[in-house]
mmCIF file with all atom_site columns, C-alpha atoms in Angstrom:
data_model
loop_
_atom_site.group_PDB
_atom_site.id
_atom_site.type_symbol
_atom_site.label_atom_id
_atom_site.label_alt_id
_atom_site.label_comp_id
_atom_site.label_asym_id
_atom_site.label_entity_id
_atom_site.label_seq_id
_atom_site.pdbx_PDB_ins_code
_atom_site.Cartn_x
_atom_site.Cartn_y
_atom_site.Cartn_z
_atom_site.occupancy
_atom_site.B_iso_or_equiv
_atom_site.pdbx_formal_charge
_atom_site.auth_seq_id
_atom_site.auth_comp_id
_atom_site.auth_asym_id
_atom_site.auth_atom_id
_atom_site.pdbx_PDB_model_num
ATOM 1   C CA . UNK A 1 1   ? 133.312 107.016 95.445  1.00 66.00 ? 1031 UNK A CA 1
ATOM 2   C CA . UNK A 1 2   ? 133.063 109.500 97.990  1.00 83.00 ? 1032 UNK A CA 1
ATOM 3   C CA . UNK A 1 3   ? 130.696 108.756 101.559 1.00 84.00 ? 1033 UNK A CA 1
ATOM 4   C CA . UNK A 1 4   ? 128.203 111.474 99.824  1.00 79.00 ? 1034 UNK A CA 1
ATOM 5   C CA . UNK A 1 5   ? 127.456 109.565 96.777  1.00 87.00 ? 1035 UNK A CA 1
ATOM 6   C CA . UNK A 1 6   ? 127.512 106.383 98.396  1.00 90.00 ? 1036 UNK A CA 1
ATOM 7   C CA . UNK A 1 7   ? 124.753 107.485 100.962 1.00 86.00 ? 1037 UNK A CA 1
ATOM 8   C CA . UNK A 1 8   ? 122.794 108.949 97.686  1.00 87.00 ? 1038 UNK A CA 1
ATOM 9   C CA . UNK A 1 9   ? 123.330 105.623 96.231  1.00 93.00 ? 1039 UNK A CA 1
ATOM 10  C CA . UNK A 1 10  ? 121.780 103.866 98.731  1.00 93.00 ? 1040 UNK A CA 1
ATOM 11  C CA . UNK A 1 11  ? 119.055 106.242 99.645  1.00 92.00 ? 1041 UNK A CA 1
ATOM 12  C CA . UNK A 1 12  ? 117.942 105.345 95.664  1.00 95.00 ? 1042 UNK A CA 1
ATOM 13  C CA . UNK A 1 13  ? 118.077 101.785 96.530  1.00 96.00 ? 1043 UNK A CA 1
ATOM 14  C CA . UNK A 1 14  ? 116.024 102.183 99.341  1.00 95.00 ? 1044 UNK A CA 1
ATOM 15  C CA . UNK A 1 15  ? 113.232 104.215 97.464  1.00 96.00 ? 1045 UNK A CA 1
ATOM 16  C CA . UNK A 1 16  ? 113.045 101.501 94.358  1.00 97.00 ? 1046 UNK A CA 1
ATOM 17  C CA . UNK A 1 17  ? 112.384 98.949  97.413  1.00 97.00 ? 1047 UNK A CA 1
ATOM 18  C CA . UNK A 1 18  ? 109.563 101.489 98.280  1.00 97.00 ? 1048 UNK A CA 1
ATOM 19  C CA . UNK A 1 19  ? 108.306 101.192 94.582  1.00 97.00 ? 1049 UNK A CA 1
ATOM 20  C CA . UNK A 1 20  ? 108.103 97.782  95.069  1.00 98.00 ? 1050 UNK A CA 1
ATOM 21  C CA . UNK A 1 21  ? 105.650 98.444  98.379  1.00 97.00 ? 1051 UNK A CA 1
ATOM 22  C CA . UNK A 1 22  ? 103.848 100.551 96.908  1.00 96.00 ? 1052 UNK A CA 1
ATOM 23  C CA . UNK A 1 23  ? 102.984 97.776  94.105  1.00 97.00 ? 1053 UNK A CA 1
ATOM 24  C CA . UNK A 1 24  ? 102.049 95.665  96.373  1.00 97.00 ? 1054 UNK A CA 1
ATOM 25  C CA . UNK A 1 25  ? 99.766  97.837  98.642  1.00 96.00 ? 1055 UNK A CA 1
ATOM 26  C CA . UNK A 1 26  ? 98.002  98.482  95.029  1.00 95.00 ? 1056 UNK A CA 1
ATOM 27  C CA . UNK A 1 27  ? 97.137  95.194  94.618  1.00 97.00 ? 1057 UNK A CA 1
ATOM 28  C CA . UNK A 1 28  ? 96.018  94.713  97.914  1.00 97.00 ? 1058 UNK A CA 1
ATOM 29  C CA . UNK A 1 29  ? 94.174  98.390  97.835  1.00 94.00 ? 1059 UNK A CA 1
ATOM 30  C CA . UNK A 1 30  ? 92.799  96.387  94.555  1.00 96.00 ? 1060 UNK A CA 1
ATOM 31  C CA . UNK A 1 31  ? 91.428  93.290  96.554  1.00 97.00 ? 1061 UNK A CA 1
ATOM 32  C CA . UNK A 1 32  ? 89.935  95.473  99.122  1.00 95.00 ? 1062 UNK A CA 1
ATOM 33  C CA . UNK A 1 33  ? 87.872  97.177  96.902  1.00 94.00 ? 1063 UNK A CA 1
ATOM 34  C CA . UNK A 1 34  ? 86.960  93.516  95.818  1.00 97.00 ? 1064 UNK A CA 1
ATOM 35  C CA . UNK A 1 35  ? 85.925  93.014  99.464  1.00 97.00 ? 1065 UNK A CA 1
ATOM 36  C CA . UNK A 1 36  ? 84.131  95.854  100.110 1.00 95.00 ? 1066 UNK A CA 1
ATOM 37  C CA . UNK A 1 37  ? 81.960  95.855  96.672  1.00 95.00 ? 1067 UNK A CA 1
ATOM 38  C CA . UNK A 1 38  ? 81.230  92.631  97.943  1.00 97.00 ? 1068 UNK A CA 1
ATOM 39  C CA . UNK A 1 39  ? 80.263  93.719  101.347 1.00 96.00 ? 1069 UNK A CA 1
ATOM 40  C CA . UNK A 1 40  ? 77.571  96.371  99.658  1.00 94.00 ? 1070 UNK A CA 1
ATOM 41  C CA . UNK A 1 41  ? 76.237  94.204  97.413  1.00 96.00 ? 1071 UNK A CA 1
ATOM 42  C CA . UNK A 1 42  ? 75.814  90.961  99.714  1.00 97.00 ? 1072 UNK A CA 1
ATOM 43  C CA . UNK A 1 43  ? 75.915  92.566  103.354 1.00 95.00 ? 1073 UNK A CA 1
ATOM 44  C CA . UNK A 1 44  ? 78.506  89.582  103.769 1.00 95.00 ? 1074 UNK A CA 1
ATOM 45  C CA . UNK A 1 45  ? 80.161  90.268  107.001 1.00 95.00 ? 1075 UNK A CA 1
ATOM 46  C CA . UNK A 1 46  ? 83.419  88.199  106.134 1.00 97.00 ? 1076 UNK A CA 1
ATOM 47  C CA . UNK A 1 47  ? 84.217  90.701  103.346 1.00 97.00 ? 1077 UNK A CA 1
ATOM 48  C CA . UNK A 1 48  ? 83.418  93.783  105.425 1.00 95.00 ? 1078 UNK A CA 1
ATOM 49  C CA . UNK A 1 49  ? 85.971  92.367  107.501 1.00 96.00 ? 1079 UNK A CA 1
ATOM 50  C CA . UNK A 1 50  ? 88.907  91.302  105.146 1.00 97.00 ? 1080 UNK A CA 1
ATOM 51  C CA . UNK A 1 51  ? 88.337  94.907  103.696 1.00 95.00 ? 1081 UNK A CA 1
ATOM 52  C CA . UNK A 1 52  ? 88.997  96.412  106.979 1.00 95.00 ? 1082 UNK A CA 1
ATOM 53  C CA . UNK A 1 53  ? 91.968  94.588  107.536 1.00 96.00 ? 1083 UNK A CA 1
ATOM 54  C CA . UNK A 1 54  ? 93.657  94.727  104.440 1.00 96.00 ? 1084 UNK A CA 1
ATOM 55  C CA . UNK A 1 55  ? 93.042  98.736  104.153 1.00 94.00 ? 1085 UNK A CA 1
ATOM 56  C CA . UNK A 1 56  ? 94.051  99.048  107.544 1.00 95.00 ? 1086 UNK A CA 1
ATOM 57  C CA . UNK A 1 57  ? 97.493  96.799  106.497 1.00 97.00 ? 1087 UNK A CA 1
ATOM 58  C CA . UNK A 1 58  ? 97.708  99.080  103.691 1.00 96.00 ? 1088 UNK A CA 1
ATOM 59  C CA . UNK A 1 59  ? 97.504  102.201 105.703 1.00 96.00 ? 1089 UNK A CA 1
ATOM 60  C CA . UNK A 1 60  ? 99.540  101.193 108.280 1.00 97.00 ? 1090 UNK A CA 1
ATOM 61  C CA . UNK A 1 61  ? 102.541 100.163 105.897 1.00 97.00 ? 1091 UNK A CA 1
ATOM 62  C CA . UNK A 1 62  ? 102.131 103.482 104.057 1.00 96.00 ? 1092 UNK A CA 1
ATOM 63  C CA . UNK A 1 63  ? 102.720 104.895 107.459 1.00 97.00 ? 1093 UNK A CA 1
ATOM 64  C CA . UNK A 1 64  ? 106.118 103.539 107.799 1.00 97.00 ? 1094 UNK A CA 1
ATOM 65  C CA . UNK A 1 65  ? 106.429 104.694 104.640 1.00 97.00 ? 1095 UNK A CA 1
ATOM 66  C CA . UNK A 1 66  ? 106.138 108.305 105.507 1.00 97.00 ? 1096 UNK A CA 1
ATOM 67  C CA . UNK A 1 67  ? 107.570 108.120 108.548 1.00 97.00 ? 1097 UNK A CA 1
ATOM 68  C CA . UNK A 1 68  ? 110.722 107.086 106.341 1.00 96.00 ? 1098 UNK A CA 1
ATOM 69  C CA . UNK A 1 69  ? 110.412 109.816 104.248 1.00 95.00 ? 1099 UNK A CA 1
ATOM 70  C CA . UNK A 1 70  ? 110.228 112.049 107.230 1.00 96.00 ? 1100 UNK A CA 1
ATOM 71  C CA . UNK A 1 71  ? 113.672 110.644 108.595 1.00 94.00 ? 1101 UNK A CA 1
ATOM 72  C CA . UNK A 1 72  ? 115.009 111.456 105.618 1.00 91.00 ? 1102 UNK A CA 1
ATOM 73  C CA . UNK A 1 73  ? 113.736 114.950 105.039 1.00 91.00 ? 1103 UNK A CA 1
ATOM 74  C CA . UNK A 1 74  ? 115.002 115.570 108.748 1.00 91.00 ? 1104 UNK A CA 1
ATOM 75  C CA . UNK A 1 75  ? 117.941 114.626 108.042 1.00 88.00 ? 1105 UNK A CA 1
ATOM 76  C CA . UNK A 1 76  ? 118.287 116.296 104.936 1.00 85.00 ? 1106 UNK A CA 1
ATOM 77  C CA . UNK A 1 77  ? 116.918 119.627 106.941 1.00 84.00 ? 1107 UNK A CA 1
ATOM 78  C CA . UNK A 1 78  ? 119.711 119.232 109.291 1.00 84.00 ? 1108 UNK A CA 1
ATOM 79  C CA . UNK A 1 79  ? 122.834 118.771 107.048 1.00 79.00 ? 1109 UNK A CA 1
ATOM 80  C CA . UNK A 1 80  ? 122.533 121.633 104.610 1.00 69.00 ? 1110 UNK A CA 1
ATOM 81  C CA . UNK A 1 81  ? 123.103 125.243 105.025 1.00 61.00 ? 1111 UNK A CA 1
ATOM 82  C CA . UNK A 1 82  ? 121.036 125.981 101.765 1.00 61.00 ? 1112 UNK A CA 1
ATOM 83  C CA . UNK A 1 83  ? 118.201 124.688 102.608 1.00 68.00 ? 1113 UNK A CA 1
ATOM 84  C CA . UNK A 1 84  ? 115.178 126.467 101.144 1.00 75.00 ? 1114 UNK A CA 1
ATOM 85  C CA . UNK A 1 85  ? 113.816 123.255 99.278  1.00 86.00 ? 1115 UNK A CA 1
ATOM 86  C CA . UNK A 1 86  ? 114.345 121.161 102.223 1.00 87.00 ? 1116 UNK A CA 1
ATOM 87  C CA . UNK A 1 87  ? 112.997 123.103 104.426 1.00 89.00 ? 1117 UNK A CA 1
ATOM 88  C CA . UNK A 1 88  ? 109.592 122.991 101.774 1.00 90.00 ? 1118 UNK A CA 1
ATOM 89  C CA . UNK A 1 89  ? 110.353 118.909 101.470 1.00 90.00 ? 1119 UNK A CA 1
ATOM 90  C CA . UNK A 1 90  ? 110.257 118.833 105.424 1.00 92.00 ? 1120 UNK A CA 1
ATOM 91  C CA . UNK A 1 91  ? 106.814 120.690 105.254 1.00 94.00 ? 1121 UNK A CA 1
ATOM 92  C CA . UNK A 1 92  ? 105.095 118.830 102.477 1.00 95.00 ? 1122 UNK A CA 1
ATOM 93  C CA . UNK A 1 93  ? 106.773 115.271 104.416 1.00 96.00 ? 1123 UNK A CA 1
ATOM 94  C CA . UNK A 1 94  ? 104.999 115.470 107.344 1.00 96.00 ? 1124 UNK A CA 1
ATOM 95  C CA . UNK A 1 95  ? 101.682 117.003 105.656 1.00 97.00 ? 1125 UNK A CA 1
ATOM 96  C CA . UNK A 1 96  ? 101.621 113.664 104.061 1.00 96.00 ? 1126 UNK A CA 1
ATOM 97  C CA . UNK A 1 97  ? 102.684 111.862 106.771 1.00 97.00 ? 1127 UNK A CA 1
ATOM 98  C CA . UNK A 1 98  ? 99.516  113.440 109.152 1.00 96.00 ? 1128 UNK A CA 1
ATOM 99  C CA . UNK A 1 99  ? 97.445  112.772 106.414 1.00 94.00 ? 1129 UNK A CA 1
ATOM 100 C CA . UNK A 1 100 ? 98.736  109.072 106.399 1.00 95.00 ? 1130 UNK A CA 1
ATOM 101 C CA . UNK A 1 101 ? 97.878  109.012 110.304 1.00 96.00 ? 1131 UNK A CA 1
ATOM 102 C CA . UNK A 1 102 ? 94.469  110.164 110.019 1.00 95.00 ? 1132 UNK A CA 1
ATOM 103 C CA . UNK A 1 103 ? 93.400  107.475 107.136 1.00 93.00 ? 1133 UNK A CA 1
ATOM 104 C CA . UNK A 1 104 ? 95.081  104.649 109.327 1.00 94.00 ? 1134 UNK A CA 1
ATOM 105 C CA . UNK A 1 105 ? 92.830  105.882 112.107 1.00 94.00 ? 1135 UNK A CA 1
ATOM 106 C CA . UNK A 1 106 ? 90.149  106.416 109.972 1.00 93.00 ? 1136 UNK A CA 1
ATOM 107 C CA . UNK A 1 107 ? 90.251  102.889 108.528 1.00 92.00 ? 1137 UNK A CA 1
ATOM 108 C CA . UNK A 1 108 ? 90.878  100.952 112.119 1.00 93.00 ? 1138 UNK A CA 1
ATOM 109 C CA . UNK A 1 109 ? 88.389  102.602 113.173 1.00 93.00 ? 1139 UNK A CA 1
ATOM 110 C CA . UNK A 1 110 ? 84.964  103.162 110.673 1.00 90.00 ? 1140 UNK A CA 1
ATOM 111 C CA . UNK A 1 111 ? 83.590  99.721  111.136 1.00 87.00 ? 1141 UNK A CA 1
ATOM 112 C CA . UNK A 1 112 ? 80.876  100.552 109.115 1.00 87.00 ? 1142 UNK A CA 1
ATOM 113 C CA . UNK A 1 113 ? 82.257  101.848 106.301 1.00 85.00 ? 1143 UNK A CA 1
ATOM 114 C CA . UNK A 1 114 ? 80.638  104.390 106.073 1.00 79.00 ? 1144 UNK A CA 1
ATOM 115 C CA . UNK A 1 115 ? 83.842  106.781 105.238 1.00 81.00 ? 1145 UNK A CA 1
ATOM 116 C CA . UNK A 1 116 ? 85.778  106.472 101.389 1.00 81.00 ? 1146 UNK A CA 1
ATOM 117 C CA . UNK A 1 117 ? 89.453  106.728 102.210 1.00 80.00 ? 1147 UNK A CA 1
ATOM 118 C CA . UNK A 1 118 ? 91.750  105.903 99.047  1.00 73.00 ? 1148 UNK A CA 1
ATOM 119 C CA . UNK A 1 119 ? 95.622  105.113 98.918  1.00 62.00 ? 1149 UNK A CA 1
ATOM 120 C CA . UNK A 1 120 ? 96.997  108.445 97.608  1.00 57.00 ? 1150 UNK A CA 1
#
């Protein structure tokens, strides 16, 4: 196997272990919402607060996320001399991973809830 289709081989690897976050940040976007229905119906403070944490845990993993995705498109970027879809990958990348900034900072920050920010 050449060093090409070993690197492609493990870059797969690597995103099924992201599949496998990104099933688990659904079930804990899936508690939060348990949390924060909780919070609206019961004003009980101890919910507000899990929900804050655990979206702000979620948002801060999907972060890394991106920012691995970003690497990768980079790198990608840098390596081919035909490189018209990379060069759109790059873009959309780090769209996604500013958007991914702005809802972590959105949910450490909006104590009160009062914005809906949703794993996307």
């Amino acid at each position: 196997m050449n060093n090409d289709l070993q690197n492609r081989i493990k870059q797969i690897d690597t995103e099924n272990f992201i599949w496998i976050i990104y099933l688990i940040i659904i079930a804990l976007s899936y508690k939060a919402n348990y949390y924060e229905k909780d919070y609206f119906i019961n004003k009980n403070n101890n919910s507000k607060n899990k929900y804050i944490k655990i979206n702000s845990l979620v948002f801060l993993t999907l972060v890394l996320v991106y920012i691995y995705f970003e690497n990768d498109a980079l790198k990608s970027l840098k390596n081919k001399t035909q490189a018209k879809y990379d060069n759109l990958s790059f873009i959309a990348t780090t769209l996604v991973l500013i958007a991914g900034l702005i809802f972590l900072y959105i949910s450490i920050n909006d104590t009160n809830i009062e914005t809906e920010i949703a794993f996307n």
